[in-house]
Amino acid sequence: MKIGLPRALLYYNYYPLWHAFFEELGCQVVTSSTTSKSTLDRGVMNCVDDACLPIKLFHGHVVDLIGRADAVFIPRLVSICPGEYICPKFIGLPEMIKSSIKGLPELLVLNYNAHRNHKDVHKPYIELGKIIGVKPSKVMLALQKATEKQQAYEMLLRKGQTPLDILKGRKYSKKEECKGIIGLIGHPYLLYDEFISMGIISKLRNRGYDVLVPENIEQSQIEMACSQMPKKLFWSYGKKLLGSGLTMLEEKKVVGIVFLSSFGCGIDAFIVELLQRYNHRQYRIPSALITVDEHSGQAGFDTRLEAFIDMVEWRDEREGYVPPYGTSIFGY
């Protein structure tokens, strides 16, 4: 049986787990093509207008798999951590796909919800195995091996590799004489989709900078950084972005931070604002927010990035981190 795996949304987080799981069950995994203009156009045509860019792109990748796979895997991730949730659009994703795209093959929906605890998180995989016709004992064995693959993947991420480096098999070594480290804050489906992010990681490296991404930050550091918030953050990926950004700032790991966001993202609307306020008040590291949507162009993107790099280098060379205009009258 051929299982189609859309190269979008949390693909960059869980590809080793999902790929190994289906292969251990004896299935052949077919991944959708890398994102292109036609992928995005097909996603826009087959999705509701008010959906965000990543959701539209997911639709485009599902369309890409029609005729290439016997079934398409659609994860419905409600919660990945007790007491927390993921974006509501992820929860309704299977229904959006069913109602928007015609001529679909069978959909394999993984209903994953760890909001109460991690005790029963294997059950959705057993249900998935039943649909494929595999016994629970074999499913559990496959899940165990897939989990080991996922843990090895996450260990490489914590050592400083990016998902792109690992998934494309191009191991990156940190430069001994780089100009500095730029913190890249954004959801994985934006940062690591080279069409959407317009190759931002490669562009920064080509300019002599190393990059630090949220996946490189230990979860314990993220939890500690977010513990200073007056209220608990219950959006898992919002917390990850905020906590990793604060960790980069507090430990003075970066010479600048770039936020990459998609237009209309509700979570980013307050996470970016919070991080920018902390930065302006306490750290004053050069930062830039780049927002992308289906109309974004290469020229505009490059201009923003070039301006940011110029700002970092100009400040380093001429100001010595002391603004010539003095302290803001607002105190930050």
Short mmCIF file of C-alpha atoms in Angstrom, two decimals:
data_model
loop_
_atom_site.label_atom_id
_atom_site.label_comp_id
_atom_site.label_asym_id
_atom_site.label_seq_id
_atom_site.Cartn_x
_atom_site.Cartn_y
_atom_site.Cartn_z
CA MET A 1 0.00 0.00 0.00
CA LYS A 2 1.32 3.45 -0.94
CA ILE A 3 0.86 6.08 1.77
CA GLY A 4 1.07 9.71 0.68
CA LEU A 5 2.80 12.07 3.10
CA PRO A 6 2.22 15.81 2.43
CA ARG A 7 5.45 17.82 2.70
CA ALA A 8 3.82 20.60 4.73
CA LEU A 9 2.84 21.76 8.24
CA LEU A 10 4.44 19.46 10.82
CA TYR A 11 6.22 17.30 8.24
CA TYR A 12 9.51 18.92 9.30
CA ASN A 13 8.88 17.98 12.93
CA TYR A 14 7.67 14.42 12.61
CA TYR A 15 8.83 13.06 9.26
CA PRO A 16 11.25 10.48 10.79
CA LEU A 17 8.47 9.16 13.08
CA TRP A 18 5.75 8.94 10.46
CA HIS A 19 7.99 7.64 7.68
CA ALA A 20 9.52 4.91 9.83
CA PHE A 21 6.12 3.94 11.28
CA PHE A 22 4.52 3.28 7.91
CA GLU A 23 7.59 1.52 6.54
CA GLU A 24 7.69 -0.77 9.58
CA LEU A 25 4.06 -1.66 8.81
CA GLY A 26 5.13 -2.72 5.33
CA CYS A 27 3.77 0.32 3.50
CA GLN A 28 5.54 2.36 0.85
CA VAL A 29 5.77 6.05 1.72
CA VAL A 30 5.36 8.58 -1.09
CA THR A 31 6.22 12.16 -0.17
CA SER A 32 4.72 15.07 -2.08
CA SER A 33 7.04 17.13 -4.27
CA THR A 34 8.97 20.04 -2.87
CA THR A 35 6.93 23.23 -2.83
CA SER A 36 6.77 25.22 -6.05
CA LYS A 37 4.64 28.01 -7.44
CA SER A 38 2.23 25.45 -8.91
CA THR A 39 1.91 23.70 -5.53
CA LEU A 40 0.96 26.98 -3.90
CA ASP A 41 -1.44 27.91 -6.72
CA ARG A 42 -3.22 24.56 -6.45
CA GLY A 43 -3.47 25.02 -2.69
CA VAL A 44 -4.99 28.47 -3.07
CA MET A 45 -7.50 27.20 -5.66
CA ASN A 46 -8.60 24.29 -3.46
CA CYS A 47 -8.85 26.02 -0.09
CA VAL A 48 -11.12 28.61 1.49
CA ASP A 49 -9.96 32.19 1.04
CA ASP A 50 -9.55 33.09 4.70
CA ALA A 51 -7.23 30.20 5.56
CA CYS A 52 -3.62 31.05 6.36
CA LEU A 53 -0.77 30.41 3.94
CA PRO A 54 0.47 27.13 5.58
CA ILE A 55 -3.03 25.61 5.44
CA LYS A 56 -3.41 26.56 1.77
CA LEU A 57 -0.02 25.08 1.08
CA PHE A 58 -1.01 21.82 2.80
CA HIS A 59 -3.97 21.58 0.41
CA GLY A 60 -1.58 22.01 -2.52
CA HIS A 61 0.60 19.15 -1.30
CA VAL A 62 -2.44 16.88 -0.86
CA VAL A 63 -3.49 17.64 -4.45
CA ASP A 64 0.06 16.74 -5.54
CA LEU A 65 -0.41 13.24 -4.08
CA ILE A 66 -3.65 12.46 -5.94
CA GLY A 67 -2.95 9.60 -8.34
CA ARG A 68 0.42 8.85 -6.73
CA ALA A 69 -0.74 7.19 -3.49
CA ASP A 70 -3.45 4.75 -2.39
CA ALA A 71 -4.13 6.81 0.73
CA VAL A 72 -3.04 10.18 2.09
CA PHE A 73 -1.96 10.59 5.70
CA ILE A 74 -3.60 13.58 7.44
CA PRO A 75 -2.58 14.14 11.08
CA ARG A 76 -5.19 15.72 13.33
CA LEU A 77 -2.99 16.95 16.17
CA VAL A 78 -5.19 18.38 18.92
CA SER A 79 -2.54 18.51 21.61
CA ILE A 80 1.04 17.29 21.83
CA CYS A 81 1.60 18.24 25.45
CA PRO A 82 -0.67 17.89 28.52
CA GLY A 83 -2.57 21.09 29.28
CA GLU A 84 -1.74 22.65 25.93
CA TYR A 85 -3.26 22.87 22.46
CA ILE A 86 -2.21 23.37 18.85
CA CYS A 87 -3.72 25.83 16.39
CA PRO A 88 -7.47 25.09 15.81
CA LYS A 89 -6.86 24.90 12.06
CA PHE A 90 -4.79 21.76 12.65
CA ILE A 91 -7.74 20.22 14.49
CA GLY A 92 -10.15 20.77 11.62
CA LEU A 93 -7.64 19.96 8.89
CA PRO A 94 -9.10 16.57 7.78
CA GLU A 95 -12.59 18.07 7.40
CA MET A 96 -11.19 21.03 5.45
CA ILE A 97 -9.41 18.66 3.09
CA LYS A 98 -12.48 16.44 2.59
CA SER A 99 -14.78 19.36 1.85
CA SER A 100 -12.38 21.31 -0.39
CA ILE A 101 -10.62 18.78 -2.62
CA LYS A 102 -12.38 16.49 -5.07
CA GLY A 103 -11.11 13.13 -6.30
CA LEU A 104 -9.27 12.31 -3.10
CA PRO A 105 -7.97 8.82 -2.37
CA GLU A 106 -8.66 7.34 1.07
CA LEU A 107 -7.59 9.58 3.96
CA LEU A 108 -5.72 8.07 6.90
CA VAL A 109 -6.48 10.41 9.79
CA LEU A 110 -4.36 10.23 12.95
CA ASN A 111 -6.42 11.62 15.84
CA TYR A 112 -3.70 12.52 18.32
CA ASN A 113 -4.60 14.21 21.59
CA ALA A 114 -2.27 14.35 24.60
CA HIS A 115 -4.14 17.14 26.38
CA ARG A 116 -4.80 15.03 29.50
CA ASN A 117 -1.64 12.94 29.54
CA HIS A 118 0.72 10.87 27.40
CA LYS A 119 -0.69 7.58 28.73
CA ASP A 120 -2.84 6.64 25.73
CA VAL A 121 -0.98 8.34 22.90
CA HIS A 122 -0.32 4.96 21.25
CA LYS A 123 -4.04 4.29 20.72
CA PRO A 124 -4.44 6.53 17.64
CA TYR A 125 -1.65 4.59 15.97
CA ILE A 126 -3.38 1.29 16.78
CA GLU A 127 -6.57 2.66 15.21
CA LEU A 128 -4.54 3.65 12.16
CA GLY A 129 -3.10 0.13 12.02
CA LYS A 130 -6.61 -1.37 12.05
CA ILE A 131 -7.54 0.65 8.97
CA ILE A 132 -4.43 -0.61 7.18
CA GLY A 133 -5.10 -4.16 8.41
CA VAL A 134 -2.18 -4.61 10.80
CA LYS A 135 -2.38 -6.28 14.24
CA PRO A 136 -1.93 -4.08 17.35
CA SER A 137 1.19 -6.00 18.43
CA LYS A 138 2.90 -5.21 15.13
CA VAL A 139 1.74 -1.60 15.33
CA MET A 140 3.28 -1.22 18.79
CA LEU A 141 6.58 -2.67 17.56
CA ALA A 142 6.54 -0.31 14.57
CA LEU A 143 5.76 2.64 16.83
CA GLN A 144 8.63 1.75 19.14
CA LYS A 145 11.14 1.66 16.26
CA ALA A 146 9.73 4.85 14.76
CA THR A 147 10.01 6.61 18.11
CA GLU A 148 13.69 5.68 18.29
CA LYS A 149 14.20 7.26 14.84
CA GLN A 150 12.41 10.39 16.02
CA GLN A 151 14.53 10.64 19.16
CA ALA A 152 17.73 10.34 17.11
CA TYR A 153 16.45 13.11 14.82
CA GLU A 154 15.66 15.40 17.73
CA MET A 155 19.10 14.79 19.22
CA LEU A 156 20.73 16.02 16.00
CA LEU A 157 18.51 19.12 16.11
CA ARG A 158 19.62 19.91 19.65
CA LYS A 159 23.24 19.64 18.49
CA GLY A 160 22.69 22.56 16.12
CA GLN A 161 21.52 21.01 12.84
CA THR A 162 18.37 22.29 11.15
CA PRO A 163 15.62 19.96 9.86
CA LEU A 164 16.65 20.90 6.32
CA ASP A 165 20.26 19.86 6.97
CA ILE A 166 19.16 16.46 8.26
CA LEU A 167 16.31 15.65 5.87
CA LYS A 168 18.40 16.63 2.84
CA GLY A 169 21.46 14.78 4.14
CA ARG A 170 23.71 17.82 3.99
CA LYS A 171 25.38 17.92 7.37
CA TYR A 172 26.32 21.50 8.19
CA SER A 173 29.35 22.39 10.29
CA LYS A 174 29.48 25.68 12.14
CA LYS A 175 32.00 28.12 10.73
CA GLU A 176 34.94 28.92 12.99
CA GLU A 177 35.11 32.51 11.79
CA CYS A 178 31.51 33.42 11.12
CA LYS A 179 30.32 37.03 11.43
CA GLY A 180 27.87 36.03 14.13
CA ILE A 181 24.75 33.98 14.78
CA ILE A 182 21.32 35.10 13.61
CA GLY A 183 18.30 33.77 15.50
CA LEU A 184 15.51 32.65 13.17
CA ILE A 185 12.13 32.52 14.88
CA GLY A 186 9.25 30.96 12.99
CA HIS A 187 7.06 27.90 12.65
CA PRO A 188 8.80 24.89 11.08
CA TYR A 189 6.44 24.87 8.08
CA LEU A 190 7.65 28.37 7.22
CA LEU A 191 11.35 28.26 8.07
CA TYR A 192 12.14 24.92 6.42
CA ASP A 193 10.00 25.17 3.31
CA GLU A 194 12.59 26.74 1.04
CA PHE A 195 9.97 28.11 -1.37
CA ILE A 196 8.03 29.92 1.35
CA SER A 197 11.10 31.05 3.32
CA MET A 198 12.85 31.85 0.03
CA GLY A 199 15.95 30.03 1.20
CA ILE A 200 16.52 32.36 4.14
CA ILE A 201 18.83 29.91 5.93
CA SER A 202 21.09 29.54 2.89
CA LYS A 203 21.07 33.28 2.29
CA LEU A 204 22.21 34.07 5.82
CA ARG A 205 24.90 31.41 5.69
CA ASN A 206 26.13 32.73 2.35
CA ARG A 207 26.50 36.14 3.98
CA GLY A 208 28.80 34.60 6.60
CA TYR A 209 26.34 34.05 9.45
CA ASP A 210 25.35 30.89 11.28
CA VAL A 211 21.71 30.44 12.23
CA LEU A 212 20.03 29.32 15.43
CA VAL A 213 16.48 27.97 15.15
CA PRO A 214 13.87 27.03 17.77
CA GLU A 215 14.55 23.32 17.22
CA ASN A 216 18.12 23.86 18.51
CA ILE A 217 16.89 25.02 21.94
CA GLU A 218 16.36 22.49 24.74
CA GLN A 219 12.74 22.15 25.93
CA SER A 220 13.87 22.74 29.53
CA GLN A 221 15.29 26.13 28.50
CA ILE A 222 12.04 27.02 26.71
CA GLU A 223 10.00 26.12 29.80
CA MET A 224 12.29 28.16 32.05
CA ALA A 225 12.18 31.21 29.76
CA CYS A 226 8.37 31.11 29.55
CA SER A 227 7.97 30.68 33.32
CA GLN A 228 8.55 34.45 33.70
CA MET A 229 5.29 35.14 31.84
CA PRO A 230 2.41 36.22 34.11
CA LYS A 231 0.19 33.48 32.64
CA LYS A 232 0.80 29.99 31.29
CA LEU A 233 1.01 29.80 27.52
CA PHE A 234 -1.32 27.06 26.35
CA TRP A 235 -0.38 27.11 22.66
CA SER A 236 2.50 24.60 22.34
CA TYR A 237 4.14 26.12 19.27
CA GLY A 238 3.61 29.69 20.43
CA LYS A 239 5.38 28.80 23.65
CA LYS A 240 8.19 27.19 21.73
CA LEU A 241 8.77 30.29 19.60
CA LEU A 242 8.62 32.69 22.54
CA GLY A 243 10.75 30.53 24.84
CA SER A 244 13.42 29.86 22.24
CA GLY A 245 13.56 33.56 21.31
CA LEU A 246 13.90 34.64 24.93
CA THR A 247 16.61 32.03 25.50
CA MET A 248 18.59 33.34 22.53
CA LEU A 249 18.30 36.88 23.89
CA GLU A 250 19.02 36.09 27.53
CA GLU A 251 22.10 34.03 26.78
CA LYS A 252 23.33 36.57 24.22
CA LYS A 253 23.67 33.84 21.64
CA VAL A 254 22.67 35.96 18.66
CA VAL A 255 23.63 39.29 17.07
CA GLY A 256 20.19 39.70 15.55
CA ILE A 257 16.78 38.04 15.32
CA VAL A 258 14.53 37.57 12.31
CA PHE A 259 10.87 36.67 12.85
CA LEU A 260 9.35 34.88 9.90
CA SER A 261 5.56 34.86 10.05
CA SER A 262 2.65 34.23 7.73
CA PHE A 263 -0.08 36.81 7.22
CA GLY A 264 -3.13 36.16 9.38
CA CYS A 265 -1.45 33.87 11.95
CA GLY A 266 -3.31 34.51 15.22
CA ILE A 267 -0.65 32.92 17.44
CA ASP A 268 2.20 34.88 15.88
CA ALA A 269 0.26 38.12 16.34
CA PHE A 270 0.89 38.12 20.09
CA ILE A 271 4.03 35.96 20.27
CA VAL A 272 5.99 38.31 18.00
CA GLU A 273 4.69 41.33 19.90
CA LEU A 274 5.72 39.84 23.26
CA LEU A 275 9.18 38.94 22.04
CA GLN A 276 9.74 42.35 20.47
CA ARG A 277 8.68 44.12 23.69
CA TYR A 278 11.11 42.06 25.79
CA ASN A 279 13.84 42.70 23.25
CA HIS A 280 13.26 46.45 23.14
CA ARG A 281 13.10 46.81 26.90
CA GLN A 282 15.96 44.56 28.00
CA TYR A 283 18.24 43.38 25.21
CA ARG A 284 18.02 45.80 22.24
CA ILE A 285 19.25 43.29 19.71
CA PRO A 286 18.58 44.21 16.03
CA SER A 287 15.42 42.49 14.88
CA ALA A 288 13.22 42.27 11.82
CA LEU A 289 9.77 40.88 11.14
CA ILE A 290 9.19 39.45 7.68
CA THR A 291 5.60 38.46 6.92
CA VAL A 292 4.87 36.24 3.94
CA ASP A 293 1.70 35.29 2.10
CA GLU A 294 0.81 33.87 -1.31
CA HIS A 295 1.61 37.22 -2.94
CA SER A 296 5.12 37.66 -1.50
CA GLY A 297 7.87 38.22 -4.03
CA GLN A 298 11.56 37.37 -4.02
CA ALA A 299 12.72 40.95 -4.57
CA GLY A 300 10.82 42.41 -1.63
CA PHE A 301 11.91 39.58 0.64
CA ASP A 302 15.59 39.97 -0.29
CA THR A 303 15.42 43.73 0.21
CA ARG A 304 14.11 43.29 3.76
CA LEU A 305 16.75 40.71 4.56
CA GLU A 306 19.58 42.78 3.08
CA ALA A 307 18.44 45.82 5.05
CA PHE A 308 18.44 43.77 8.26
CA ILE A 309 21.96 42.45 7.65
CA ASP A 310 23.19 45.96 6.83
CA MET A 311 21.68 47.18 10.10
CA VAL A 312 23.45 44.43 12.09
CA GLU A 313 26.81 45.13 10.44
CA TRP A 314 26.50 48.91 10.56
CA ARG A 315 25.68 48.81 14.26
CA ASP A 316 28.55 46.43 15.00
CA GLU A 317 31.11 48.53 13.12
CA ARG A 318 30.08 52.10 13.98
CA GLU A 319 28.03 52.17 17.14
CA GLY A 320 29.62 49.61 19.43
CA TYR A 321 26.14 48.71 20.62
CA VAL A 322 25.62 52.25 22.01
CA PRO A 323 22.98 54.24 20.08
CA PRO A 324 24.28 57.75 19.16
CA TYR A 325 20.86 59.20 19.75
CA GLY A 326 20.71 58.25 23.44
CA THR A 327 18.03 56.40 25.34
CA SER A 328 14.43 56.48 24.28
CA ILE A 329 12.24 58.93 26.18
CA PHE A 330 9.95 55.99 26.80
CA GLY A 331 12.71 54.17 28.68
CA TYR A 332 13.34 51.40 26.14
#
